[in-house]
Coordinates of C-alpha atoms in Angstrom, one line a residue:
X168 CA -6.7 30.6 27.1
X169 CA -3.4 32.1 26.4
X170 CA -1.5 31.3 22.8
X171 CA 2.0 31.1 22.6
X172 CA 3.3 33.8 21.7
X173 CA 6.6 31.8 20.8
X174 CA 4.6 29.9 17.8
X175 CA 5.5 32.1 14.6
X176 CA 2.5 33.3 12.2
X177 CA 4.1 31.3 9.4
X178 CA 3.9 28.2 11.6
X179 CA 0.6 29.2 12.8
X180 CA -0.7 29.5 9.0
X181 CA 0.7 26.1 8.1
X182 CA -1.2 24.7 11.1
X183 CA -4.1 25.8 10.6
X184 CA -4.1 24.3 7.0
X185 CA -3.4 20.8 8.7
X186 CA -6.2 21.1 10.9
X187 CA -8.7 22.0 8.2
X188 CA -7.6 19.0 6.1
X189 CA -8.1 16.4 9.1
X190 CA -11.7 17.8 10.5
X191 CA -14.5 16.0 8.5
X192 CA -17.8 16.2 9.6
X193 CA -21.4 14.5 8.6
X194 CA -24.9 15.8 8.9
X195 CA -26.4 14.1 11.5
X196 CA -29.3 11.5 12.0
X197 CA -30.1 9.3 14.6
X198 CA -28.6 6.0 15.1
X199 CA -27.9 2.6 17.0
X200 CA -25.0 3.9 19.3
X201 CA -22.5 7.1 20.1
X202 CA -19.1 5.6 19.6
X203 CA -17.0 8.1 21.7
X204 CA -13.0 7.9 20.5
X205 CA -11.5 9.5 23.7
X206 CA -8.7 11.8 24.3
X207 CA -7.4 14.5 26.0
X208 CA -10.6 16.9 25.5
X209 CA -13.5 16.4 27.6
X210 CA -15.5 19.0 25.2
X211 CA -15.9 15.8 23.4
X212 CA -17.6 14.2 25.9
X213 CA -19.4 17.3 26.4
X214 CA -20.5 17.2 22.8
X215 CA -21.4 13.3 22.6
X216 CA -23.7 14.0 26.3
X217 CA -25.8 16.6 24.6
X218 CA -26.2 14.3 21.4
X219 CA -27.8 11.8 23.9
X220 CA -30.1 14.6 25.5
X221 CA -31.1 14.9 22.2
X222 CA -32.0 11.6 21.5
X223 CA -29.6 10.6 18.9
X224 CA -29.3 7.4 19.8
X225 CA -29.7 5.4 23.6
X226 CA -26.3 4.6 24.5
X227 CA -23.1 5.8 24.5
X228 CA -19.8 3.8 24.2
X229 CA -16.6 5.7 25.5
X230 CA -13.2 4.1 24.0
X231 CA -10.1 4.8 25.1
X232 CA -7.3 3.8 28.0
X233 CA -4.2 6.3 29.0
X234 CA -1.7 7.4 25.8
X235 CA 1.3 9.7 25.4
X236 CA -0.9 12.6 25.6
X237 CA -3.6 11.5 28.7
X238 CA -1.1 10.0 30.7
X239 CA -0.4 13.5 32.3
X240 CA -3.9 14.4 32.0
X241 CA -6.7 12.0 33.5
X242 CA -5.7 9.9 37.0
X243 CA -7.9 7.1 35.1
X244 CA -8.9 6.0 32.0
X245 CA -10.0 8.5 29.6
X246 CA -13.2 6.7 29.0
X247 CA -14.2 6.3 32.5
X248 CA -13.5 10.4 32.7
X249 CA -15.4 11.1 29.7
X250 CA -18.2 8.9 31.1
X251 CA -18.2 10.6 34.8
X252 CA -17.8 14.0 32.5
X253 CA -21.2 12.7 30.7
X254 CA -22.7 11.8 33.5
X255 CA -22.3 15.5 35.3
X256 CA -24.4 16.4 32.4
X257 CA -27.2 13.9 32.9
X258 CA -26.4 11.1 30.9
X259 CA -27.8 8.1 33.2
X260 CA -24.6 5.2 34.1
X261 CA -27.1 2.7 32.4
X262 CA -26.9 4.7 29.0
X263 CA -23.0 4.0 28.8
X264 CA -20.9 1.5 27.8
X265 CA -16.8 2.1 28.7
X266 CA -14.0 0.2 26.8
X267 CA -11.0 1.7 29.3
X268 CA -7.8 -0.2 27.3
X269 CA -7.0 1.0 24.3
X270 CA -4.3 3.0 23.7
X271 CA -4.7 4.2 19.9
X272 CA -7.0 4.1 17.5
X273 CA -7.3 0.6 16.1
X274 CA -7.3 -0.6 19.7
X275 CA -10.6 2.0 19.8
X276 CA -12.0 0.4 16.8
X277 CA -11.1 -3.4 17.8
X278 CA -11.7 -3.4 21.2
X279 CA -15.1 -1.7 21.1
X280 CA -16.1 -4.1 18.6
X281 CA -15.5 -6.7 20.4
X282 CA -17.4 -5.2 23.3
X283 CA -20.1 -4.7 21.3
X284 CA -20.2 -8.5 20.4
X285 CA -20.0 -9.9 23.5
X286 CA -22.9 -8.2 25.1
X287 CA -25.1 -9.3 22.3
X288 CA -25.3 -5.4 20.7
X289 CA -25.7 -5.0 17.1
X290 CA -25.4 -1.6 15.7
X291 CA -26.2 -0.9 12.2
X292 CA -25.9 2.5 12.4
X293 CA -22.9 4.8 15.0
X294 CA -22.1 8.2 15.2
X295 CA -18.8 8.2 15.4
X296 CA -17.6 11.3 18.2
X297 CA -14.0 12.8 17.7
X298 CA -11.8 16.0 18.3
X299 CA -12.4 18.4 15.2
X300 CA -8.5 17.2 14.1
X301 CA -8.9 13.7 13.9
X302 CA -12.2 13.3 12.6
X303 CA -10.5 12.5 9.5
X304 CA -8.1 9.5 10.5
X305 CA -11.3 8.0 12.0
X306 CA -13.2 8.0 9.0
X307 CA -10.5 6.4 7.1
X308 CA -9.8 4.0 10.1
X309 CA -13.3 2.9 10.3
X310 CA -13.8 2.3 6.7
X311 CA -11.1 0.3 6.7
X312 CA -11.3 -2.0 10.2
X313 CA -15.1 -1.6 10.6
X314 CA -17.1 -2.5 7.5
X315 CA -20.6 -3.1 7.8
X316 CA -22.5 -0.3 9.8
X317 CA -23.0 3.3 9.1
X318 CA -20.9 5.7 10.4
X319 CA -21.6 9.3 10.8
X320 CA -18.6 11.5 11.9
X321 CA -18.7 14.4 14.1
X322 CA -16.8 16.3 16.6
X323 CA -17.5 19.4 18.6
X324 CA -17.4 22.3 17.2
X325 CA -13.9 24.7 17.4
X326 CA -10.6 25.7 15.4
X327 CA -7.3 25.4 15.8
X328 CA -6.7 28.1 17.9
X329 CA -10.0 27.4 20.4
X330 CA -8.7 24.2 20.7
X331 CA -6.0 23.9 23.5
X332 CA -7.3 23.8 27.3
X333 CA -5.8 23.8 30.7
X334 CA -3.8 20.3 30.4
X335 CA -3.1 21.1 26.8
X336 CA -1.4 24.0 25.4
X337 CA -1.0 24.7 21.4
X338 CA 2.5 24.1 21.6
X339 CA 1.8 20.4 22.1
X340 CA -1.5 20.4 19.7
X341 CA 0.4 21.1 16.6
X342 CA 2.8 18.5 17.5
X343 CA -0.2 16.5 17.6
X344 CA -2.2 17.5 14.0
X345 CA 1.7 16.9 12.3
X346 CA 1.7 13.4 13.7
X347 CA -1.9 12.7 13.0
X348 CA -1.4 14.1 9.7
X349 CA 1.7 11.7 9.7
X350 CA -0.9 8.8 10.2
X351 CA -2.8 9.8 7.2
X352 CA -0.1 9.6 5.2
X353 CA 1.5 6.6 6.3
X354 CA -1.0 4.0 7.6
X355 CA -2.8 3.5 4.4
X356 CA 0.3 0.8 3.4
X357 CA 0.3 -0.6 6.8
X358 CA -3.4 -1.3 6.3
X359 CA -4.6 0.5 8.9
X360 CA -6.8 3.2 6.8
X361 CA -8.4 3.6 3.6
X362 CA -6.4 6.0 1.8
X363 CA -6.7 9.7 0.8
X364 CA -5.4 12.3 -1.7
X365 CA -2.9 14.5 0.0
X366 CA -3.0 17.8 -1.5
X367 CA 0.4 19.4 -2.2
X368 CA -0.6 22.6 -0.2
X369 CA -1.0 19.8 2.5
X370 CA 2.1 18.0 2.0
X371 CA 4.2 21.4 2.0
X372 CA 2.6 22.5 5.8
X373 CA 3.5 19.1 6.6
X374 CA 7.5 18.5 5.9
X375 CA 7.7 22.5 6.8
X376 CA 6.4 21.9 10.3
X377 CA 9.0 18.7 10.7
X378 CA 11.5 20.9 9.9
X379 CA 10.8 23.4 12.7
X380 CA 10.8 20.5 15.0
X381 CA 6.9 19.8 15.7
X382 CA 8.1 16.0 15.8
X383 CA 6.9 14.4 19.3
X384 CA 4.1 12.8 17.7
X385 CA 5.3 11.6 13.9
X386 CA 4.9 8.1 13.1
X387 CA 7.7 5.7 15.1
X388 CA 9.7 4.4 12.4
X389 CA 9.0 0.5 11.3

């Protein structure tokens, strides 16, 4: 992987602060279900398969349809290409449970729930699988839109600058983190996520890396 070697430190430096702030993660214990929040990153179906080969829980549900960012990426949904991903690496087809229409978050959370009730599937307990950078927003999201089981939060384990891949360069990723960080802050009053305390440090990286025009991903105005 090649960085860009028109990204400034100073930017770089801000970024990384951003990333830090969203990635959240729980120690792990088994449960109910793998709930799978899809992207652009197939090391996160990577990391949710080896989960299953190691018995944290029997099934596996991938969320997610085509966004802004997959689009370009996957020639179907992402969660069937997470789930042919998982099943490369020996997850069987009757282990997994797709949701292939949402198109952001809430439609993850909403969707899958609904999924879950309609074939009869109560979890009390899902790990909840996630790119390092928005492990955060999910946590907030699902406390807010999900009450009632247990949700442990993980994500795969890399940094910022591990983090883009062949589709994905870090150009686009930080436009990515500022909007998801955008999310954070916003959302909350559109009732979409618990809220948070933004640290100032935060904040700063935040309006600094609008300024410089890392802006394909901030929050459409409402």
């Amino acid at each position: 992987m090649k960085l860009d070697k028109n990204i400034p430190d100073e930017h770089l430096h801000f970024a990384k602060q951003i990333w830090d702030f969203l990635s959240a993660k729980d120690k792990l214990e088994k449960a109910d279900l793998i709930f799978v929040l899809c992207s652009h990153d197939l090391r996160v179906a990577e990391y949710a398969a080896s989960l299953y080969q190691k018995n944290f829980a029997s099934h596996i549900l991938f969320s997610g349809g085509l966004n802004f960012f997959t689009k370009h990426v996957f020639p179907n949904s992402e969660a069937e290409s997470f789930a042919d991903c998982a099943m490369e690496r020996g997850v069987p087809k009757e282990s997994i449970i797709l949701e292939p229409q949402s198109t952001n978050t809430g439609e993850n959370i909403q969707y899958s729930q609904k999924l879950l009730f309609d074939l009869g599937l109560q979890c009390d307990s899902i790990i909840a699988v996630q790119k390092p950078s928005m492990t955060l927003r999910i946590q907030l999201a699902l406390q807010k839109q999900w009450p009632g089981p247990n949700f442990l939060i993980t994500s795969p384990n890399y940094s910022l600058l591990e983090s883009p891949h062949s589709k994905i360069n870090l150009l686009m990723i930080i436009n990515e983190i500022v909007g998801d960080l955008g999310r954070v802050i916003a959302y909350p009053k559109l009732g979409f996520q618990e809220e948070t305390f933004i640290p100032e440090e935060i904040s700063d990286a935040y309006h600094f890396l609008v300024s410089k025009g890392y802006n394909l991903h901030l929050v459409p105005n409402r």
